[in-house]
XYZ file of C-alpha atoms in Angstrom:
413
model
C -8.095 7.330 -11.053
C -11.148 8.971 -12.580
C -11.089 10.778 -15.908
C -7.351 11.069 -16.511
C -6.511 14.240 -18.502
C -4.487 13.775 -21.686
C -2.109 16.196 -23.409
C -4.839 18.116 -25.241
C -6.923 18.289 -22.066
C -4.130 20.127 -20.270
C -4.002 22.617 -23.126
C -7.772 23.146 -22.851
C -7.565 23.500 -19.075
C -4.678 25.969 -19.309
C -6.553 28.030 -21.913
C -9.576 28.219 -19.585
C -7.498 29.074 -16.514
C -5.383 31.747 -18.223
C -8.310 33.320 -20.123
C -8.935 36.973 -19.354
C -12.261 36.417 -17.600
C -11.135 33.651 -15.193
C -7.723 35.244 -14.687
C -9.263 38.578 -13.693
C -11.788 36.943 -11.368
C -9.106 34.963 -9.505
C -6.399 37.627 -9.357
C -8.159 40.987 -9.260
C -11.947 41.260 -9.196
C -13.100 38.899 -6.442
C -12.249 39.145 -2.733
C -10.413 36.156 -1.282
C -13.422 34.234 0.060
C -15.461 34.834 -3.080
C -12.556 33.764 -5.302
C -12.175 30.558 -3.274
C -15.926 29.844 -3.512
C -15.884 30.514 -7.250
C -13.018 28.101 -7.839
C -14.644 25.419 -5.668
C -17.764 25.785 -7.827
C -15.681 25.271 -10.982
C -13.955 22.141 -9.644
C -17.219 20.669 -8.336
C -19.061 21.187 -11.616
C -21.322 18.108 -11.885
C -20.615 17.267 -15.541
C -17.153 15.751 -15.322
C -14.655 15.862 -18.175
C -10.943 15.288 -18.757
C -10.185 19.035 -19.169
C -11.994 19.675 -15.870
C -9.865 16.977 -14.219
C -6.728 18.796 -15.396
C -7.499 21.949 -13.374
C -5.789 22.629 -10.009
C -7.943 21.592 -7.057
C -7.757 24.748 -4.903
C -7.494 28.514 -5.314
C -3.821 28.763 -4.338
C -2.835 26.127 -6.913
C -5.054 27.752 -9.546
C -3.271 31.076 -9.109
C 0.043 29.292 -9.297
C -1.195 27.597 -12.490
C -1.893 30.970 -14.066
C 1.714 31.980 -13.379
C 3.667 28.833 -14.285
C 1.178 26.488 -15.969
C -0.965 23.581 -14.799
C 1.589 20.879 -15.580
C 4.279 22.612 -13.519
C 1.857 22.841 -10.588
C 1.261 19.082 -10.790
C 5.013 18.451 -10.758
C 5.496 20.665 -7.698
C 2.570 19.153 -5.806
C 3.644 15.594 -6.534
C 6.892 16.012 -4.567
C 6.684 14.757 -0.986
C 9.244 15.017 1.845
C 10.959 11.846 3.029
C 9.046 11.751 6.327
C 5.756 11.798 4.423
C 6.836 8.919 2.191
C 7.927 6.866 5.203
C 4.578 7.447 6.925
C 2.156 7.231 3.997
C 4.062 5.736 1.072
C 3.459 2.294 -0.422
C 6.361 0.283 -1.830
C 5.737 -0.325 -5.542
C 8.892 -2.214 -6.505
C 8.704 -5.358 -4.386
C 7.754 -7.325 -7.496
C 9.208 -7.488 -10.973
C 7.824 -9.264 -14.066
C 9.471 -12.303 -15.637
C 8.701 -15.595 -17.343
C 6.535 -17.667 -14.998
C 7.789 -20.977 -13.610
C 4.214 -22.306 -13.987
C 3.752 -24.218 -17.273
C 1.785 -22.252 -19.900
C 1.207 -19.326 -17.518
C 3.187 -16.832 -19.594
C 4.471 -13.961 -17.512
C 4.687 -13.983 -13.743
C 5.563 -11.760 -10.785
C 8.809 -12.267 -8.845
C 10.079 -10.827 -5.582
C 12.706 -8.154 -6.176
C 13.898 -8.417 -2.558
C 13.321 -10.445 0.589
C 9.769 -9.920 1.916
C 9.009 -11.081 5.452
C 5.821 -12.902 6.471
C 2.947 -10.500 7.134
C 4.494 -7.671 5.116
C 2.694 -5.941 2.277
C 4.008 -7.262 -1.039
C 2.167 -4.716 -3.197
C -0.789 -2.324 -3.079
C -3.526 -2.641 -5.700
C -5.740 0.434 -6.236
C -9.076 -0.621 -7.702
C -11.255 0.577 -10.540
C -14.903 -0.422 -10.242
C -17.244 -1.730 -12.937
C -20.768 -1.921 -11.475
C -22.084 -3.957 -14.418
C -19.965 -6.913 -15.534
C -21.923 -6.973 -18.801
C -20.032 -3.842 -19.841
C -17.144 -6.186 -20.732
C -19.187 -8.192 -23.251
C -17.958 -7.889 -26.851
C -20.618 -7.615 -29.526
C -20.519 -8.151 -33.264
C -20.709 -5.044 -35.408
C -23.137 -3.972 -38.100
C -23.135 -1.079 -40.531
C -25.363 1.829 -39.570
C -26.813 3.660 -42.547
C -27.495 6.796 -40.509
C -24.020 7.373 -39.036
C -22.238 5.633 -41.947
C -20.083 3.738 -39.446
C -19.951 0.305 -37.846
C -21.879 0.110 -34.569
C -22.365 -2.615 -31.979
C -25.036 -5.193 -32.665
C -26.339 -5.842 -29.151
C -28.276 -8.884 -30.350
C -25.027 -10.725 -31.116
C -22.591 -11.114 -28.167
C -19.414 -12.815 -29.371
C -17.161 -12.887 -26.303
C -15.818 -10.963 -23.332
C -13.038 -8.441 -22.969
C -9.590 -9.733 -21.994
C -9.729 -7.271 -19.091
C -12.137 -9.649 -17.310
C -9.219 -12.033 -16.615
C -7.543 -9.322 -14.532
C -10.624 -8.219 -12.585
C -11.898 -9.457 -9.233
C -15.519 -10.392 -8.660
C -18.017 -12.562 -6.810
C -20.659 -14.990 -8.055
C -23.368 -13.069 -6.178
C -22.638 -9.629 -7.633
C -22.499 -7.726 -10.917
C -19.659 -5.586 -9.509
C -16.121 -6.081 -10.814
C -12.971 -4.562 -9.318
C -9.918 -4.173 -11.526
C -6.520 -3.450 -9.915
C -4.065 -1.121 -11.592
C -0.460 -0.263 -10.898
C 2.515 -1.953 -9.214
C 2.529 -5.044 -11.482
C 0.043 -7.102 -9.462
C -1.597 -8.262 -12.713
C 1.430 -10.552 -13.205
C 0.600 -12.583 -10.068
C -0.500 -16.067 -11.171
C -2.877 -18.594 -9.609
C -1.746 -21.251 -7.146
C -4.317 -23.054 -5.014
C -1.856 -25.505 -3.485
C 0.777 -23.293 -1.900
C 0.171 -19.594 -2.561
C 2.539 -17.193 -0.821
C 0.301 -14.080 -0.768
C -3.320 -13.242 0.032
C -5.448 -10.140 -0.526
C -6.940 -8.003 2.249
C -8.764 -4.684 2.315
C -6.392 -1.865 3.152
C -6.842 -0.160 6.523
C -5.101 3.021 5.368
C -7.723 5.827 5.098
C -5.406 7.783 2.804
C -5.894 5.165 0.094
C -8.997 3.179 1.003
C -12.507 4.478 1.655
C -13.923 1.772 3.912
C -17.415 3.354 3.852
C -17.760 2.185 0.228
C -17.907 -1.383 1.545
C -21.296 -0.537 3.037
C -22.655 1.004 -0.169
C -25.052 -0.679 -2.574
C -23.826 -1.491 -6.092
C -26.065 1.298 -7.408
C -23.722 3.738 -5.629
C -21.007 2.893 -8.161
C -23.387 3.523 -11.066
C -23.580 7.215 -10.181
C -20.991 9.963 -10.517
C -18.250 7.984 -8.782
C -15.473 8.638 -11.283
C -12.504 8.115 -8.992
C -11.106 4.924 -7.544
C -11.492 4.850 -3.791
C -10.622 1.327 -2.658
C -7.393 -0.605 -2.234
C -6.382 -4.252 -1.960
C -3.106 -5.124 -0.283
C -1.229 -8.314 -1.188
C 0.158 -9.688 2.086
C 2.930 -12.294 2.383
C 1.682 -15.562 3.902
C 5.263 -16.592 4.654
C 8.781 -15.313 4.084
C 9.357 -14.755 0.368
C 12.925 -14.760 -0.933
C 14.353 -12.585 -3.681
C 13.675 -14.121 -7.115
C 10.823 -16.345 -5.860
C 7.632 -16.293 -7.910
C 4.671 -14.694 -6.155
C 1.377 -16.589 -6.417
C -2.157 -16.182 -5.163
C -5.229 -18.427 -4.911
C -7.778 -17.190 -7.490
C -10.534 -19.217 -5.817
C -12.242 -22.578 -6.293
C -14.769 -21.234 -8.812
C -11.990 -19.845 -11.020
C -10.003 -23.093 -10.821
C -13.016 -25.213 -11.729
C -13.782 -22.946 -14.682
C -10.167 -23.237 -15.871
C -10.180 -27.033 -15.615
C -13.438 -27.200 -17.555
C -12.015 -24.883 -20.219
C -8.921 -27.064 -20.625
C -11.037 -30.195 -20.861
C -13.282 -28.881 -23.620
C -10.972 -26.510 -25.452
C -10.488 -27.183 -29.147
C -7.621 -25.312 -30.851
C -8.739 -23.288 -33.876
C -7.701 -24.513 -37.292
C -4.749 -22.584 -38.675
C -3.410 -22.805 -42.209
C 0.030 -24.403 -42.457
C 1.400 -21.319 -44.262
C -0.134 -18.816 -41.825
C 2.402 -16.308 -40.477
C 1.789 -14.153 -37.429
C 2.599 -10.410 -37.389
C 5.567 -11.165 -35.130
C 6.999 -13.644 -37.643
C 6.443 -11.249 -40.541
C 8.056 -8.339 -38.683
C 11.111 -10.399 -37.706
C 11.690 -11.420 -41.330
C 13.328 -8.409 -42.956
C 14.724 -10.267 -45.982
C 11.749 -12.002 -47.626
C 10.162 -9.660 -50.191
C 6.666 -8.457 -49.288
C 3.840 -9.540 -51.551
C 2.208 -7.012 -53.817
C -1.567 -6.917 -54.014
C -1.475 -8.827 -57.301
C 0.651 -11.595 -55.760
C -1.863 -12.243 -52.992
C -3.007 -10.686 -49.745
C -1.971 -11.671 -46.234
C -4.186 -13.374 -43.662
C -7.584 -11.805 -42.916
C -6.632 -11.292 -39.261
C -3.663 -9.077 -40.187
C -3.404 -5.437 -41.216
C -0.361 -3.552 -42.489
C 0.763 -0.148 -41.243
C 3.294 2.306 -42.595
C 5.065 4.895 -40.424
C 6.083 8.139 -42.087
C 6.160 11.901 -41.842
C 3.061 12.973 -43.746
C 4.265 16.412 -44.875
C 7.494 15.155 -46.377
C 6.073 11.855 -47.528
C 3.283 13.272 -49.650
C 5.541 15.838 -51.291
C 8.811 13.997 -51.652
C 8.221 10.328 -50.942
C 10.302 10.577 -47.762
C 9.699 7.739 -45.350
C 9.847 7.863 -41.569
C 13.376 7.434 -40.194
C 13.348 6.062 -36.641
C 16.785 7.592 -36.012
C 15.601 11.101 -36.933
C 14.239 12.787 -33.791
C 12.617 15.566 -35.802
C 10.566 13.082 -37.800
C 9.899 10.957 -34.723
C 8.114 13.867 -33.044
C 5.868 14.314 -36.068
C 5.477 10.699 -37.120
C 2.193 9.395 -38.458
C 0.979 5.846 -38.846
C -1.106 5.029 -41.883
C -3.118 1.946 -42.695
C -1.790 0.284 -45.843
C -4.586 -0.503 -48.259
C -2.439 -2.226 -50.883
C 1.218 -2.839 -51.665
C 1.195 -1.749 -55.315
C 4.759 -2.314 -56.461
C 8.054 -3.832 -55.301
C 11.320 -2.550 -56.750
C 14.725 -4.124 -56.263
C 17.387 -1.825 -54.825
C 20.794 -1.905 -56.466
C 22.629 -4.962 -55.170
C 19.526 -7.145 -55.123
C 19.315 -7.837 -51.386
C 16.800 -5.105 -50.495
C 13.545 -3.780 -51.887
C 11.535 -0.567 -51.803
C 7.791 -0.404 -52.216
C 5.010 1.735 -53.592
C 2.011 1.574 -51.278
C -1.511 2.912 -51.163
C -2.222 4.167 -47.648
C -5.141 5.735 -45.856
C -5.057 8.999 -43.953
C -7.366 7.968 -41.121
C -10.411 10.079 -40.349
C -12.117 7.532 -38.111
C -10.054 4.712 -36.589
C -13.195 2.922 -35.416
C -14.741 2.646 -38.874
C -11.340 2.561 -40.624
C -12.450 5.355 -42.955
C -10.397 8.130 -44.495
C -8.673 9.426 -47.606
C -6.322 7.259 -49.674
C -3.097 8.382 -51.313
C -0.078 6.689 -52.852
C 3.543 6.947 -51.755
C 6.673 5.476 -53.306
C 10.222 4.565 -52.291
C 9.103 3.063 -48.994
C 11.744 0.739 -47.483
C 10.884 -2.477 -45.673
C 11.660 -1.069 -42.218
C 8.885 1.527 -42.576
C 6.264 -1.230 -42.922
C 4.944 -3.322 -40.048
C 2.301 -6.014 -39.564
C -0.260 -6.065 -36.754
C -3.246 -8.113 -35.718
C -6.568 -6.444 -36.409
C -8.575 -5.498 -33.336
C -9.683 -8.590 -31.410
C -8.012 -10.946 -33.924
C -4.879 -12.026 -32.006
C -4.465 -15.345 -30.206
C -5.725 -13.620 -27.055
C -9.085 -13.007 -28.701
C -9.916 -16.293 -30.400
C -13.557 -17.215 -30.004
C -13.111 -19.830 -27.282
C -10.377 -18.062 -25.280
C -10.655 -18.377 -21.490
C -12.418 -15.521 -19.720
C -13.131 -15.501 -15.981
C -12.695 -13.009 -13.175
C -10.546 -13.747 -10.109
C -12.743 -14.537 -7.115
C -12.885 -12.399 -3.986
C -13.176 -14.640 -0.882
C -16.657 -14.787 0.694
C -15.415 -13.469 4.022
C -14.093 -10.328 2.311
C -17.004 -9.584 0.013
C -19.576 -7.149 1.476
C -23.184 -8.333 1.817
C -24.409 -5.003 0.428
C -22.746 -5.722 -2.920
C -24.497 -9.090 -3.438
C -27.182 -7.756 -5.758
C -27.646 -11.069 -7.623
C -28.964 -12.748 -4.472
C -31.977 -10.439 -4.277
């Protein structure tokens, strides 16, 4: 996967590629071999970045990118003939998400068609985290130098939710996190699982030499994913059947211990979640003077900034023009509530922040009036939802001993 370029990165890459100097070098000044060597040098530049990742990977594609644009080149090069798909393709729609049949498991993965024993249910490309401690969450403290909140590494307060979706081993700091094809919906079942994981044998998707590397290899400039799990059917799986997998004895013991000692957090009887507040479109919203909402909740307002500041126009979700230019602003206070003629609806005057830094929640405040209820929404603050309560379960899925390379077992040394 690597450093995935975003919209602005493609613009930066296109500006570099179509600039007079690079354009002239690739199209006019350099002979063919020299132009190819020059472009290889650009692509292999050691300091990786998202704009660099957006550039075409060979001279022919780079020249095509100058003519039609980088994004068009990616579209053209992503198209494969049917024979290629039959030979190298991986089926990504064998599973579909749904409500799990396992009590309290939430969502689950279900077979979208009949899958015969021994067949691949789904591929799982893997991202690698060489140091599991990178998923520790720390408390924050205010830094007088940067004037922002920074991590306080002396105060760990939990682990990232992502850990629950990663694979690991008790003898290693390395974590592998699958992405794509919905495999994260596959729940645990130690009694009668119907799939198992294996290392892929397809060299187009899996670099088997990485299994012989030390964990320090993944700490270097290895930006791209290069390994693949395959979920293999242990028996025939029928359409609509839930797909399950054995997360390992260590995971199951940790879960049982968590259930045994878990104490639900105390919640006020009048506490309302963001979902409940957003579903209730009739109850008037409180003004700041009437009382604030729960400390774990923040309020956002969606609007078109240009029109809003000048005219008090709010964001209309049915207006495509505004939708393209919409902005979300953090509501500091609901200042006033006015009854609309008829008495069943209200409009609001709110103080909002034009965000400069989302991390420190800093910016410039301004006031806007005539904001209808549907322009206002409630959200949990970062790491404040039920998924992030202090004693929430966190544990990686275990890779079987027979699969886990000896070279990766850096905690045994």
